[in-house]
Amino acid sequence: WATAPALDWFGIGLMAFTVVFGTFGAYWLFLGGTQRCGAMRATMLGTGDPVTATITGVLFAGAVFTPTDL
């Protein structure tokens, strides 16, 4: 990340595709899962998101987790 990549029309299109379909796709899947398992169960499962994100970040992305992050 020493230099920013050139942002031509192709790059802007890819970025827009990622933002639009990544956001709407994830939200659409979330709503579908909520509809399948019910609002109460989806809420209870949703409370595990921060823990899952932390574990995934540490194991696969090389994030450093210290006691002050608690």
Short mmCIF file of C-alpha atoms in Angstrom, two decimals:
data_model
loop_
_atom_site.label_atom_id
_atom_site.label_comp_id
_atom_site.label_asym_id
_atom_site.label_seq_id
_atom_site.Cartn_x
_atom_site.Cartn_y
_atom_site.Cartn_z
CA TRP A 1 0.00 0.00 0.00
CA ALA A 2 2.91 2.31 -0.59
CA THR A 3 1.24 3.75 -3.68
CA ALA A 4 -2.40 3.94 -4.61
CA PRO A 5 -3.40 1.94 -7.69
CA ALA A 6 -4.60 3.78 -10.76
CA LEU A 7 -8.36 4.16 -10.62
CA ASP A 8 -9.64 3.89 -14.18
CA TRP A 9 -13.22 3.16 -15.25
CA PHE A 10 -12.68 -0.59 -14.97
CA GLY A 11 -11.47 -0.22 -11.38
CA ILE A 12 -14.38 2.04 -10.51
CA GLY A 13 -16.78 -0.52 -12.00
CA LEU A 14 -15.22 -3.34 -10.00
CA MET A 15 -15.37 -1.27 -6.83
CA ALA A 16 -19.03 -0.39 -7.45
CA PHE A 17 -19.84 -4.05 -8.14
CA THR A 18 -18.17 -5.12 -4.91
CA VAL A 19 -19.89 -2.45 -2.84
CA VAL A 20 -23.37 -2.91 -4.30
CA PHE A 21 -23.53 -6.68 -4.64
CA GLY A 22 -21.41 -7.38 -1.57
CA THR A 23 -23.68 -5.23 0.58
CA PHE A 24 -27.01 -6.24 -0.90
CA GLY A 25 -25.99 -9.87 -1.25
CA ALA A 26 -24.95 -10.16 2.38
CA TYR A 27 -28.07 -8.37 3.59
CA TRP A 28 -30.30 -10.51 1.36
CA LEU A 29 -28.72 -13.70 2.78
CA PHE A 30 -29.11 -12.34 6.32
CA LEU A 31 -32.80 -11.62 5.79
CA GLY A 32 -33.33 -15.04 4.21
CA GLY A 33 -31.69 -16.72 7.19
CA THR A 34 -33.78 -14.67 9.59
CA GLN A 35 -36.92 -15.69 7.76
CA ARG A 36 -35.93 -19.37 7.86
CA CYS A 37 -35.01 -19.63 11.54
CA GLY A 38 -37.15 -16.90 13.07
CA ALA A 39 -36.35 -13.54 14.56
CA MET A 40 -35.57 -14.72 18.10
CA ARG A 41 -33.16 -17.46 17.04
CA ALA A 42 -31.51 -15.14 14.49
CA THR A 43 -30.97 -12.53 17.20
CA MET A 44 -29.39 -15.10 19.50
CA LEU A 45 -27.13 -16.34 16.70
CA GLY A 46 -26.24 -12.75 15.83
CA THR A 47 -24.73 -12.20 19.26
CA GLY A 48 -21.94 -14.58 18.26
CA ASP A 49 -20.85 -12.43 15.31
CA PRO A 50 -18.16 -10.44 17.18
CA VAL A 51 -16.63 -13.62 18.60
CA THR A 52 -16.68 -15.35 15.21
CA ALA A 53 -15.18 -12.29 13.51
CA THR A 54 -12.41 -12.09 16.10
CA ILE A 55 -11.49 -15.77 15.83
CA THR A 56 -11.58 -15.66 12.03
CA GLY A 57 -9.43 -12.53 11.96
CA VAL A 58 -6.83 -14.03 14.26
CA LEU A 59 -6.68 -17.42 12.54
CA PHE A 60 -6.93 -16.45 8.89
CA ALA A 61 -6.03 -12.77 8.56
CA GLY A 62 -3.13 -12.64 11.00
CA ALA A 63 -4.78 -10.06 13.25
CA VAL A 64 -3.16 -9.55 16.63
CA PHE A 65 -5.53 -9.86 19.59
CA THR A 66 -4.33 -8.58 22.95
CA PRO A 67 -6.06 -8.43 26.35
CA THR A 68 -6.70 -4.72 25.87
CA ASP A 69 -8.93 -5.62 22.91
CA LEU A 70 -11.42 -7.17 25.29
#
